XYZ file of C-alpha atoms in Angstrom:
740
model
C 164.739 -22.809 -7.092
C 161.694 -24.876 -8.431
C 163.110 -26.062 -11.768
C 161.844 -29.151 -13.337
C 163.232 -32.239 -11.518
C 163.413 -34.384 -14.497
C 163.196 -33.822 -18.396
C 159.660 -33.430 -19.768
C 159.500 -36.628 -21.649
C 160.495 -38.521 -18.395
C 157.773 -36.778 -16.577
C 155.226 -37.421 -19.391
C 156.194 -41.187 -19.469
C 155.364 -41.404 -15.798
C 152.664 -38.865 -15.004
C 151.067 -38.355 -18.477
C 148.946 -37.075 -20.141
C 147.967 -40.474 -21.495
C 144.783 -40.758 -23.343
C 142.469 -43.282 -21.699
C 140.129 -44.790 -24.195
C 138.520 -47.749 -22.425
C 136.636 -47.572 -19.036
C 137.349 -49.563 -16.153
C 136.330 -53.195 -16.755
C 136.248 -52.490 -20.651
C 133.369 -51.576 -22.801
C 131.690 -54.959 -22.369
C 131.519 -55.034 -18.581
C 128.800 -57.365 -17.690
C 126.000 -56.846 -15.183
C 123.958 -53.959 -14.008
C 125.635 -51.183 -11.953
C 125.422 -51.501 -8.228
C 123.795 -47.901 -8.072
C 123.273 -44.795 -10.069
C 124.471 -41.648 -8.324
C 122.585 -38.392 -9.339
C 125.198 -35.593 -9.612
C 126.476 -32.951 -12.087
C 129.069 -32.598 -14.727
C 132.480 -31.547 -13.467
C 133.389 -29.224 -16.318
C 131.640 -25.946 -17.529
C 129.449 -23.629 -15.711
C 126.205 -25.095 -17.104
C 126.674 -27.935 -14.453
C 124.479 -30.326 -16.326
C 122.771 -33.191 -14.404
C 124.217 -36.741 -14.887
C 123.779 -40.089 -13.346
C 127.094 -41.934 -12.726
C 127.102 -45.716 -12.866
C 128.940 -47.280 -10.054
C 130.009 -51.039 -9.842
C 132.363 -52.570 -7.366
C 133.072 -49.054 -6.114
C 134.269 -47.929 -9.513
C 132.625 -45.450 -11.936
C 131.933 -47.388 -15.004
C 129.875 -45.116 -17.029
C 126.787 -42.752 -17.021
C 122.963 -42.580 -17.676
C 121.129 -39.278 -18.710
C 119.336 -37.456 -15.597
C 116.309 -36.468 -17.647
C 114.534 -35.059 -14.783
C 117.156 -32.306 -14.074
C 115.646 -29.101 -15.429
C 118.644 -27.510 -16.882
C 119.868 -29.997 -19.437
C 117.019 -32.735 -19.334
C 119.462 -35.447 -19.842
C 121.432 -33.731 -22.708
C 125.271 -33.660 -22.425
C 128.048 -32.373 -24.482
C 131.127 -34.620 -25.576
C 132.993 -33.671 -22.396
C 130.058 -34.643 -20.182
C 129.602 -37.969 -21.991
C 133.143 -38.945 -21.457
C 134.000 -37.396 -18.044
C 133.821 -40.793 -16.258
C 136.959 -41.907 -18.084
C 139.040 -39.679 -15.609
C 138.017 -42.515 -13.072
C 140.652 -45.243 -12.406
C 142.890 -43.258 -14.844
C 146.475 -44.604 -15.044
C 147.694 -40.930 -14.540
C 145.878 -40.456 -11.221
C 147.926 -39.341 -8.346
C 147.413 -41.788 -5.561
C 149.876 -40.514 -2.914
C 151.568 -37.299 -2.055
C 154.801 -36.649 -3.943
C 158.005 -34.718 -3.180
C 160.517 -33.424 -5.841
C 163.867 -34.885 -5.997
C 166.214 -32.736 -8.367
C 167.523 -34.829 -11.339
C 165.443 -37.780 -10.317
C 161.845 -36.708 -10.590
C 159.185 -37.179 -7.956
C 158.912 -39.845 -5.315
C 156.141 -40.725 -2.942
C 155.986 -39.083 0.585
C 153.936 -39.861 3.618
C 150.923 -37.548 4.229
C 152.179 -36.264 7.677
C 155.646 -35.642 6.272
C 154.243 -33.758 3.209
C 151.914 -31.599 5.469
C 154.627 -31.028 8.172
C 157.051 -29.893 5.362
C 154.507 -27.612 3.713
C 153.495 -25.990 7.024
C 157.187 -25.596 8.024
C 158.030 -23.814 4.801
C 154.987 -21.427 5.227
C 156.188 -20.541 8.700
C 159.735 -20.134 7.533
C 159.078 -17.939 4.516
C 156.469 -15.717 6.294
C 158.845 -15.300 9.281
C 161.641 -14.156 7.042
C 159.822 -12.192 4.480
C 156.418 -11.276 5.879
C 152.889 -12.875 5.864
C 152.129 -11.721 2.363
C 155.275 -13.415 1.038
C 153.390 -16.738 0.782
C 150.375 -16.677 -1.749
C 147.496 -18.996 -2.522
C 145.818 -19.677 -5.791
C 142.469 -21.612 -5.711
C 140.309 -22.861 -8.391
C 136.762 -22.075 -9.814
C 136.268 -25.795 -10.169
C 136.113 -25.964 -6.432
C 132.930 -26.822 -4.788
C 131.442 -23.891 -2.785
C 132.561 -25.616 0.313
C 136.238 -25.940 -0.831
C 136.084 -22.228 -2.281
C 134.854 -21.036 1.130
C 137.544 -23.114 3.112
C 140.325 -21.813 0.850
C 139.441 -18.150 1.572
C 139.171 -18.728 5.209
C 142.398 -20.844 5.281
C 144.454 -18.121 3.511
C 143.182 -15.291 5.883
C 142.934 -17.094 9.076
C 145.391 -19.895 9.223
C 148.064 -18.352 6.843
C 147.281 -14.758 7.330
C 148.145 -13.612 3.854
C 146.348 -11.071 1.747
C 147.462 -12.600 -1.422
C 144.793 -15.185 -2.497
C 143.148 -15.369 -5.806
C 141.786 -18.023 -8.161
C 141.685 -19.105 -11.737
C 138.172 -17.609 -12.086
C 140.135 -14.541 -12.491
C 140.716 -15.774 -15.990
C 136.946 -16.327 -16.596
C 134.071 -13.839 -15.959
C 135.387 -11.111 -13.504
C 134.837 -8.499 -16.021
C 131.207 -9.514 -16.429
C 130.939 -9.508 -12.691
C 132.327 -6.139 -12.203
C 130.142 -4.599 -14.947
C 127.000 -6.244 -13.530
C 127.779 -4.836 -10.045
C 128.330 -1.334 -11.447
C 125.174 -1.202 -13.644
C 122.730 -3.644 -11.905
C 124.129 -3.943 -8.532
C 124.531 -7.713 -8.222
C 126.995 -10.025 -9.760
C 124.997 -12.795 -11.201
C 123.132 -13.509 -14.443
C 119.796 -11.761 -14.106
C 117.618 -14.573 -15.641
C 117.233 -18.368 -15.619
C 117.875 -20.044 -18.849
C 114.216 -20.813 -19.111
C 113.522 -17.113 -20.151
C 115.786 -17.676 -23.281
C 113.180 -19.436 -25.388
C 110.646 -16.693 -24.659
C 112.737 -13.779 -26.044
C 111.749 -12.342 -29.657
C 115.439 -11.154 -30.221
C 118.672 -12.765 -28.789
C 121.949 -10.917 -28.848
C 125.015 -13.223 -28.541
C 128.196 -11.341 -28.203
C 131.652 -13.051 -27.869
C 130.230 -16.449 -27.052
C 130.920 -19.519 -28.947
C 127.855 -21.192 -27.585
C 127.801 -24.378 -29.627
C 131.375 -25.487 -28.429
C 131.760 -23.817 -24.996
C 128.249 -24.121 -23.563
C 126.586 -26.661 -25.905
C 123.473 -27.272 -23.881
C 122.611 -23.523 -24.192
C 122.206 -24.210 -27.798
C 119.029 -26.207 -27.168
C 117.619 -22.930 -25.491
C 118.448 -20.920 -28.570
C 116.899 -23.443 -30.867
C 113.670 -23.374 -28.891
C 113.592 -19.657 -29.197
C 114.075 -20.003 -33.018
C 111.232 -22.506 -33.271
C 108.876 -19.805 -31.774
C 110.230 -17.046 -34.186
C 113.049 -15.504 -32.416
C 115.782 -13.626 -34.237
C 119.428 -14.097 -33.368
C 122.263 -11.610 -33.712
C 125.806 -12.760 -33.227
C 128.903 -10.605 -32.696
C 132.193 -12.588 -33.166
C 135.412 -12.321 -35.210
C 134.779 -16.003 -36.198
C 131.679 -17.453 -37.837
C 130.984 -19.912 -34.916
C 128.418 -22.757 -35.391
C 125.623 -20.526 -33.908
C 126.635 -17.668 -36.131
C 126.239 -19.820 -39.221
C 122.486 -19.876 -38.799
C 122.004 -16.532 -37.097
C 119.687 -13.937 -38.627
C 122.488 -11.456 -38.495
C 126.232 -12.124 -38.080
C 128.512 -9.277 -37.374
C 132.239 -10.284 -37.855
C 133.526 -7.632 -35.402
C 137.147 -6.798 -35.241
C 138.660 -8.130 -31.971
C 138.379 -5.315 -29.449
C 135.753 -3.363 -31.429
C 132.709 -4.415 -29.691
C 131.998 -1.143 -28.175
C 131.622 0.214 -31.577
C 128.708 -2.018 -32.174
C 127.040 -1.628 -28.757
C 127.466 2.257 -28.802
C 126.538 2.409 -32.530
C 123.385 0.358 -31.894
C 122.239 2.653 -28.964
C 122.881 5.681 -31.215
C 120.482 4.506 -33.782
C 117.982 3.386 -30.993
C 117.989 7.001 -29.523
C 117.393 8.527 -32.927
C 114.546 6.241 -33.777
C 112.853 6.539 -30.318
C 113.536 2.946 -29.234
C 114.546 3.834 -25.706
C 112.026 3.130 -22.888
C 112.172 6.659 -21.463
C 109.623 6.064 -18.841
C 111.516 3.010 -17.527
C 114.799 5.122 -17.547
C 113.251 7.938 -15.669
C 111.658 5.794 -12.997
C 114.248 3.117 -12.402
C 117.731 4.212 -13.528
C 120.348 6.955 -12.956
C 123.121 8.167 -15.332
C 121.298 8.219 -18.641
C 122.171 11.781 -19.426
C 125.799 10.983 -19.348
C 125.410 7.824 -21.456
C 123.172 9.834 -24.062
C 125.971 12.514 -24.282
C 128.543 9.842 -25.020
C 126.588 7.977 -27.561
C 126.157 11.175 -29.661
C 129.765 10.450 -30.795
C 129.007 6.929 -32.034
C 127.183 7.586 -35.291
C 126.942 4.312 -37.260
C 129.859 5.488 -39.599
C 132.252 6.140 -36.794
C 131.073 3.122 -34.935
C 131.771 0.866 -37.943
C 135.249 1.958 -38.215
C 135.962 0.958 -34.584
C 134.214 -2.368 -35.017
C 135.669 -3.031 -38.437
C 132.368 -3.887 -40.042
C 129.863 -2.206 -42.470
C 127.759 0.617 -40.690
C 124.678 -1.133 -42.234
C 125.148 -4.149 -39.846
C 125.123 -2.043 -36.975
C 121.934 -0.233 -38.106
C 120.361 -3.624 -38.842
C 121.205 -4.850 -35.403
C 119.598 -1.720 -33.795
C 116.508 -2.239 -35.925
C 116.119 -5.861 -34.584
C 117.018 -5.177 -31.050
C 115.427 -1.784 -30.418
C 111.706 -2.206 -31.004
C 111.499 -5.941 -29.927
C 108.824 -6.832 -27.415
C 111.193 -9.195 -25.438
C 114.858 -9.844 -25.716
C 117.834 -11.601 -24.110
C 121.570 -10.577 -24.245
C 124.146 -13.362 -23.577
C 127.900 -12.723 -23.567
C 131.085 -14.663 -22.610
C 134.845 -14.246 -22.821
C 134.954 -12.870 -26.304
C 134.028 -9.401 -24.951
C 135.450 -9.986 -21.466
C 138.903 -11.121 -22.067
C 140.211 -7.516 -22.785
C 141.840 -4.589 -20.870
C 138.553 -2.989 -21.431
C 136.522 -6.095 -20.587
C 134.473 -4.362 -17.975
C 133.718 -1.394 -20.407
C 132.656 -3.879 -23.154
C 130.246 -5.567 -20.725
C 128.924 -2.224 -19.508
C 128.211 -0.996 -23.055
C 126.269 -4.313 -23.643
C 124.371 -3.839 -20.457
C 123.344 -0.261 -21.446
C 121.432 -1.811 -24.485
C 119.493 -3.937 -21.983
C 118.720 -1.347 -19.466
C 117.899 1.315 -22.031
C 115.020 -0.845 -23.287
C 113.828 -1.568 -19.888
C 113.697 -5.324 -20.911
C 115.032 -6.860 -17.792
C 113.471 -8.630 -14.761
C 110.531 -10.253 -16.509
C 109.722 -13.413 -18.663
C 111.755 -13.490 -21.877
C 113.472 -10.317 -21.032
C 116.964 -10.490 -19.535
C 120.801 -10.631 -19.575
C 123.262 -13.434 -18.654
C 127.048 -13.877 -18.717
C 127.845 -17.467 -19.846
C 130.109 -18.920 -17.092
C 132.979 -20.799 -18.356
C 134.447 -22.832 -15.397
C 132.665 -25.307 -13.346
C 131.823 -23.145 -10.439
C 132.921 -19.907 -11.917
C 129.938 -18.222 -10.152
C 130.078 -19.673 -6.817
C 133.813 -19.975 -6.695
C 134.172 -16.177 -6.152
C 131.180 -15.633 -3.853
C 132.654 -17.637 -1.015
C 135.833 -15.621 -0.566
C 138.714 -16.978 -2.620
C 138.806 -13.828 -4.672
C 141.333 -11.368 -3.469
C 138.903 -8.551 -2.812
C 135.957 -10.418 -1.558
C 134.733 -12.149 1.721
C 132.001 -14.846 1.752
C 128.538 -13.794 0.679
C 130.253 -11.698 -2.131
C 131.117 -9.143 0.671
C 133.745 -6.347 -0.047
C 136.808 -7.072 1.878
C 137.451 -3.330 2.422
C 134.033 -2.661 3.882
C 134.369 -2.350 7.720
C 130.845 -3.717 8.294
C 131.369 -6.648 6.150
C 134.763 -7.375 7.839
C 133.234 -7.270 11.140
C 130.458 -9.658 10.336
C 132.781 -12.368 8.825
C 135.273 -11.833 11.685
C 132.457 -12.695 14.054
C 131.525 -15.942 12.108
C 135.162 -16.904 11.982
C 135.770 -15.948 15.671
C 138.768 -13.827 15.009
C 139.545 -10.013 15.393
C 138.335 -7.965 12.495
C 141.847 -6.369 12.254
C 143.468 -9.858 11.850
C 141.668 -10.254 8.487
C 144.079 -9.033 5.809
C 142.955 -6.380 3.271
C 142.709 -6.787 -0.483
C 145.701 -8.657 -1.963
C 146.942 -9.197 -5.438
C 145.050 -10.983 -8.187
C 146.425 -13.796 -10.258
C 148.640 -12.053 -12.821
C 150.018 -9.697 -10.240
C 150.820 -12.707 -7.954
C 152.939 -14.127 -10.634
C 154.589 -10.752 -11.277
C 155.307 -10.480 -7.533
C 156.950 -13.970 -7.616
C 159.029 -12.793 -10.617
C 160.411 -9.827 -8.849
C 160.902 -11.497 -5.500
C 158.048 -10.132 -3.298
C 156.385 -13.510 -3.006
C 158.590 -16.497 -2.173
C 156.193 -19.354 -1.588
C 153.066 -20.483 -3.024
C 150.186 -23.002 -2.491
C 147.789 -23.708 -5.289
C 144.811 -26.157 -5.939
C 143.290 -27.027 -9.363
C 145.101 -24.138 -11.054
C 147.402 -24.715 -14.076
C 148.957 -21.314 -14.631
C 151.876 -22.634 -16.829
C 149.278 -23.227 -19.411
C 146.438 -20.816 -18.634
C 148.127 -17.526 -17.760
C 149.273 -15.197 -20.496
C 152.871 -14.761 -21.419
C 153.782 -18.336 -20.728
C 157.528 -18.051 -20.779
C 157.226 -15.391 -18.124
C 155.084 -17.533 -15.917
C 157.293 -20.485 -16.157
C 160.334 -18.401 -15.268
C 158.461 -17.121 -12.302
C 157.596 -20.772 -11.001
C 161.433 -21.364 -11.051
C 162.008 -18.623 -8.639
C 159.821 -19.912 -5.941
C 161.542 -21.054 -2.726
C 158.824 -23.428 -2.056
C 155.606 -24.412 -4.121
C 152.915 -26.910 -2.878
C 150.203 -28.132 -5.291
C 146.947 -29.937 -4.746
C 145.649 -31.694 -7.800
C 144.360 -35.289 -9.047
C 146.829 -35.306 -11.927
C 150.337 -33.905 -12.271
C 149.726 -30.799 -14.365
C 152.255 -28.961 -16.066
C 152.466 -26.345 -13.300
C 152.687 -29.219 -10.708
C 155.871 -30.344 -12.333
C 157.579 -27.322 -10.673
C 156.220 -28.161 -7.137
C 158.246 -29.193 -4.115
C 155.254 -31.092 -2.622
C 152.285 -32.312 -4.553
C 149.100 -33.218 -2.575
C 147.091 -36.176 -4.238
C 143.415 -34.889 -4.110
C 139.981 -35.949 -5.208
C 137.950 -35.743 -8.381
C 134.615 -34.039 -8.048
C 132.708 -37.350 -7.821
C 135.111 -38.432 -5.000
C 133.813 -35.760 -2.710
C 130.540 -34.055 -1.938
C 129.547 -30.489 -1.885
C 127.697 -27.874 -3.851
C 128.252 -25.552 -6.940
C 126.435 -22.616 -8.316
C 125.578 -22.896 -12.060
C 125.437 -20.317 -14.756
C 121.905 -19.302 -13.690
C 122.882 -18.738 -10.019
C 121.279 -22.167 -9.115
C 122.912 -23.892 -6.161
C 123.115 -27.638 -6.926
C 124.391 -30.756 -5.131
C 127.375 -32.836 -6.267
C 126.919 -36.177 -4.622
C 129.895 -38.513 -3.790
C 129.840 -41.432 -6.131
C 133.036 -43.361 -4.963
C 135.933 -42.849 -2.466
C 139.234 -41.248 -3.690
C 141.635 -43.867 -4.921
C 144.675 -45.014 -3.127
C 145.928 -42.589 -0.582
C 144.311 -39.582 -2.343
C 142.305 -37.186 -0.071
C 139.683 -34.445 -0.425
C 140.991 -30.974 -0.895
C 139.184 -29.674 2.317
C 140.884 -32.246 4.457
C 144.209 -31.108 3.288
C 143.482 -27.460 4.132
C 142.213 -28.527 7.498
C 145.375 -30.501 8.263
C 147.492 -27.762 7.175
C 145.580 -25.132 9.260
C 146.038 -27.499 12.304
C 149.857 -27.444 11.752
C 149.784 -23.649 11.395
C 148.164 -23.233 14.768
C 144.667 -22.362 13.703
C 143.072 -25.920 14.040
C 140.318 -24.943 16.241
C 138.823 -22.902 13.481
C 139.110 -25.878 11.016
C 137.383 -28.827 13.024
C 135.163 -29.872 10.121
C 134.399 -33.448 9.682
C 132.501 -33.223 6.488
C 131.690 -30.884 3.568
C 128.239 -30.673 4.984
C 129.643 -29.106 8.067
C 131.457 -26.570 6.050
C 128.386 -25.757 4.143
C 126.538 -24.963 7.305
C 129.198 -22.350 8.260
C 129.010 -21.145 4.629
C 125.336 -20.385 5.052
C 125.865 -18.320 8.162
C 128.897 -16.544 6.692
C 126.835 -15.581 3.436
C 123.706 -14.449 5.592
C 122.847 -10.945 4.819
C 125.337 -10.591 1.955
C 124.494 -10.052 -1.744
C 125.045 -13.831 -2.372
C 122.976 -14.958 0.443
C 122.727 -18.778 0.778
C 121.371 -18.762 4.201
C 117.873 -20.447 3.318
C 119.631 -23.087 1.221
C 120.144 -26.468 2.564
C 121.473 -29.661 0.904
C 117.978 -31.307 1.475
C 116.231 -28.346 -0.135
C 118.605 -28.549 -3.229
C 117.945 -32.303 -3.581
C 114.110 -31.793 -3.475
C 113.888 -28.720 -5.670
C 116.588 -29.504 -8.239
C 118.605 -26.585 -6.936
C 117.857 -23.323 -5.302
C 118.762 -19.825 -6.755
C 120.278 -17.274 -4.521
C 119.579 -15.041 -2.934
C 117.762 -17.226 -0.612
C 117.632 -15.390 2.824
C 115.557 -17.794 4.804
C 114.510 -21.408 4.895
C 110.801 -20.487 3.666
C 112.134 -18.366 0.830
C 111.612 -19.664 -2.602
C 115.046 -18.578 -3.952
C 115.536 -15.924 -6.802
C 115.641 -17.527 -10.320
C 114.948 -14.173 -11.833
C 116.628 -11.005 -10.395
C 115.177 -7.355 -10.621
C 111.540 -8.493 -10.900
C 109.436 -5.315 -10.077
C 112.183 -3.146 -11.326
C 114.028 -3.263 -8.141
C 117.892 -3.398 -8.683
C 120.759 -4.262 -6.388
C 121.964 -0.731 -5.728
C 121.060 0.869 -2.391
C 118.655 3.290 -4.292
C 117.090 0.389 -6.028
C 117.906 1.649 -9.412
C 120.028 0.557 -12.236
C 123.060 2.866 -12.729
C 123.970 3.518 -16.399
C 127.733 3.846 -17.128
C 128.961 5.949 -20.102
C 131.660 3.911 -22.060
C 134.139 5.304 -24.666
C 136.022 2.898 -26.876
C 139.891 2.895 -26.407
C 142.547 0.694 -28.057
C 143.782 -2.568 -26.894
C 147.080 -2.896 -24.958
C 148.753 -4.308 -28.118
C 147.430 -3.408 -31.452
C 148.894 -4.788 -34.649
C 151.606 -2.821 -36.498
C 153.968 -3.231 -39.403
C 156.229 -5.704 -37.537
C 153.352 -7.796 -36.098
C 150.517 -7.062 -38.452
C 148.000 -9.888 -37.548
C 145.687 -10.072 -34.540
C 145.840 -13.289 -32.599
C 142.536 -14.229 -30.559
C 142.362 -17.463 -28.412
C 139.643 -19.629 -27.108
C 138.170 -23.034 -26.661
C 137.245 -26.073 -28.680
C 134.322 -28.345 -27.937
C 136.318 -31.384 -26.850
C 138.766 -29.734 -24.456
C 138.401 -27.883 -21.240
C 140.493 -25.058 -19.892
C 144.191 -25.915 -19.623
C 143.383 -29.590 -20.575
C 144.676 -31.250 -17.367
C 141.570 -33.569 -17.366
C 140.404 -33.660 -21.044
C 143.900 -34.245 -22.611
C 143.683 -37.575 -20.672
C 140.583 -38.722 -22.218
C 141.421 -40.418 -25.497
C 138.255 -39.980 -27.458
C 138.267 -36.200 -26.715
C 141.895 -35.982 -27.932
C 140.993 -37.773 -30.985
C 138.380 -35.196 -31.671
C 140.875 -32.381 -31.848
C 144.398 -33.914 -31.307
C 146.480 -30.809 -31.650
C 146.023 -27.023 -31.669
C 145.668 -25.439 -35.066
C 145.880 -21.930 -36.389
C 142.696 -20.811 -38.246
C 143.192 -18.259 -40.879
C 141.212 -16.704 -43.726
C 142.168 -17.636 -47.394
C 143.103 -14.203 -48.097
C 145.641 -14.101 -45.238
C 146.966 -17.507 -46.267
C 147.484 -16.507 -49.755
C 149.589 -13.623 -48.762
C 151.654 -15.937 -46.447
C 151.823 -18.773 -49.217
C 150.190 -21.051 -46.699
C 147.971 -24.006 -47.784
C 145.707 -25.965 -45.437
C 147.472 -28.201 -43.104
C 150.863 -26.402 -43.525
C 152.912 -25.856 -40.384
C 153.052 -22.186 -39.356
C 154.811 -20.170 -36.654
C 152.723 -17.677 -34.808
C 155.076 -15.286 -33.069
C 154.567 -12.352 -30.776
C 156.897 -10.100 -28.890
C 156.931 -12.659 -25.998
C 157.019 -16.139 -27.652
C 155.912 -18.291 -30.365
C 154.185 -21.540 -31.182
C 154.331 -23.848 -34.353
C 151.110 -25.524 -35.215
C 149.263 -26.668 -38.341
C 147.259 -24.095 -40.301
C 143.406 -24.590 -41.018
C 142.408 -22.324 -43.829
C 138.739 -21.432 -43.392
C 136.292 -18.723 -44.653
C 134.902 -18.402 -41.078
C 137.362 -15.903 -39.651
C 138.228 -12.238 -40.353
C 141.324 -11.882 -42.761
C 143.101 -9.710 -40.311
C 142.801 -12.274 -37.445
C 143.921 -15.698 -36.552
C 142.611 -18.065 -33.819
C 144.407 -20.635 -31.881
C 142.905 -22.735 -28.882
C 144.727 -22.588 -25.815
C 144.368 -25.952 -24.159
C 147.832 -27.178 -24.831
C 151.108 -26.721 -23.107
C 154.735 -25.831 -23.911
C 155.668 -25.192 -27.777
C 151.843 -25.682 -28.473
C 150.739 -23.188 -25.966
C 148.753 -20.147 -27.290
C 149.710 -18.331 -24.189
C 153.222 -18.151 -25.171
C 152.196 -15.417 -27.417
C 149.441 -13.543 -25.369
C 150.103 -10.227 -23.704
C 150.416 -9.963 -19.928
C 148.057 -6.839 -19.745
C 144.949 -6.634 -17.544
C 141.759 -4.752 -17.157
C 142.266 -1.926 -14.561
C 139.032 -2.938 -12.726
C 138.680 -6.716 -13.100
C 142.289 -7.588 -13.584
C 141.245 -10.108 -16.287
C 144.068 -10.651 -18.860
C 143.668 -9.576 -22.625
C 143.612 -13.071 -24.092
C 141.439 -11.905 -27.064
C 143.748 -9.596 -28.767
C 147.743 -9.377 -29.212
C 149.881 -8.578 -32.202
C 151.499 -11.481 -33.903
C 153.228 -12.242 -37.193
C 152.535 -15.575 -38.965
C 154.935 -17.387 -41.416
C 155.056 -20.833 -42.967
C 157.653 -23.121 -41.635
C 159.017 -26.577 -42.307
C 157.427 -29.360 -40.248
C 159.136 -29.423 -37.044
C 161.723 -32.335 -36.578
C 161.677 -32.789 -32.706
C 159.844 -29.990 -30.796
C 156.285 -30.977 -31.526
C 157.012 -34.667 -32.229
C 158.881 -35.161 -28.902
C 155.788 -33.898 -27.059
C 152.967 -35.333 -29.255
C 152.322 -38.020 -26.691
C 151.258 -35.340 -24.075
C 148.078 -35.160 -25.989
C 147.699 -38.775 -26.858
C 147.912 -37.794 -30.568
C 150.386 -36.887 -33.200
C 151.653 -33.740 -34.601
């Protein structure tokens, strides 16, 4: 059983997180860099262009890449400091094996690979092929994501593969496929400044996608009006023309209430609806039940706000709708997104300049990471794994019988549940930290302890990797080469800046080596990421996410190419649905009626407060990378519990007091921040920290029935003032490089 092989303080002392503040060579390193490498940020889905400075084969800094069109040299705090991961004292430089009671010790690559392959064979022979699962990462390049999907299905032969993009934008993806027919933002970001009205729902743009803020300000400069839906007055909301402080889980009330007003006042483009859509009659019938007064009760806001939003959105000449995890991290996340999309399609304002819709991708390759086949229900090209024609095509590319490709497996949360109840006995994961990022953290950690064998690939020892039997030392983004697909659907090129340090290896090499030991080596004879991309192009050909016409050379010349791009001569498709042709077989958009329903866990007398979670500007996802960059840690050293003064007064809490936030599953003890920028019935805690500071100790293990995304944005908690902790937080404060 994979219990921690040493105490947490001992593991932290050896492997971190330690906050690195000074770059290699110090701040005053003399001389010009040997070269500048044009590449992209390794963090969020904006994938901003950046130039890394390399001297003596070390990354020592950065320069803006002002020619790259998405960000024009602008970077957020994480992008500015990302290079401090290089030459970090916490970097894994060799594979490790666990020694119970003694921690981890180095192991030779061949021995680590041999043992992992042997355990895979043993577990599958004893329990069946699906008893060994694979979890990939949405920070993977497209090439690595493609290879991970192929590895799981061809070399390992398991149906149970998923990825941490399951925690990101799969609800948005499912909604877009249902209504528009394609899982991708409909428009390039260059359309945002051309919109007259912009509706931002559940997206803390300034902190989670900072460069997008520039597009919004440019829209404002030409007179655009901005509407923001959020339980918190985020930085963008502070200057919005209309801020709607919606109750967590109440978004459908706003969207359906707006549509009700628009129907009454004749702000529906009925000619467009008749010519280019289906299903409007069912939507219109549903919307009759959402008069502003009823919608307001669902949303927890005055009816006048909903009416005013409709008055701004309905008659506009051009408009753009943006949303992110705030409406997606729900057990009704798909329905939330469909209700938002109904507003867009009902006005016919899509598929042309300044008129569109986009989901803001959170993870680095959240878009491309699922298109290549590491999602449990998809094959490369965003193909359906249950579609016989799709299966036959991919089987032909891979050179395997169609019936040898497993069918749909379990997604991320059910994989953990299957580990817990004994159906899955072994796990391989890369760039995924479920001990911090999955809901119901105590349950997740208990599941990890039940694995018979666990292997991890990562460049730092994450909180999850501490449970592993074998840890493969892998490469940072700038130590490999490949492509990612940004928030716009733009395929871009990450160039290799330096080689992996020590004995670390690129992830794709590890997968190929394991495949060889599993008897599938002839299907994995890749010598470079470029070779993998060439097979990916063919595998995607004819699929919805068609990359066939994209080459690395084209990407470099054209600053990226947007899919679908079915041939070399094709210009790519920055703006989907031009000419009012949608992604369904009939060419029409398909309206979907949506009714509101409660969350999986609503507040009650015992747990009367809503907990919602999210990000802060200086941290990224589970913090494996950013909690090791000292200046980012200093910006936000520890998680805090935001609460309104009215709630604080009822609890007897003052700013900076310690509070215990407790749900039916677990608790955290953090300092309170008393602010007027949050609803009085809601508290907010960011989720980037582990152990007794992990917000996901409290979150509920409930998932959307369609997308399987967890409900991070609402669970019931009680909050009370407590004395400063004597040991728990203080003993782990060094993990964030800060103090409690």
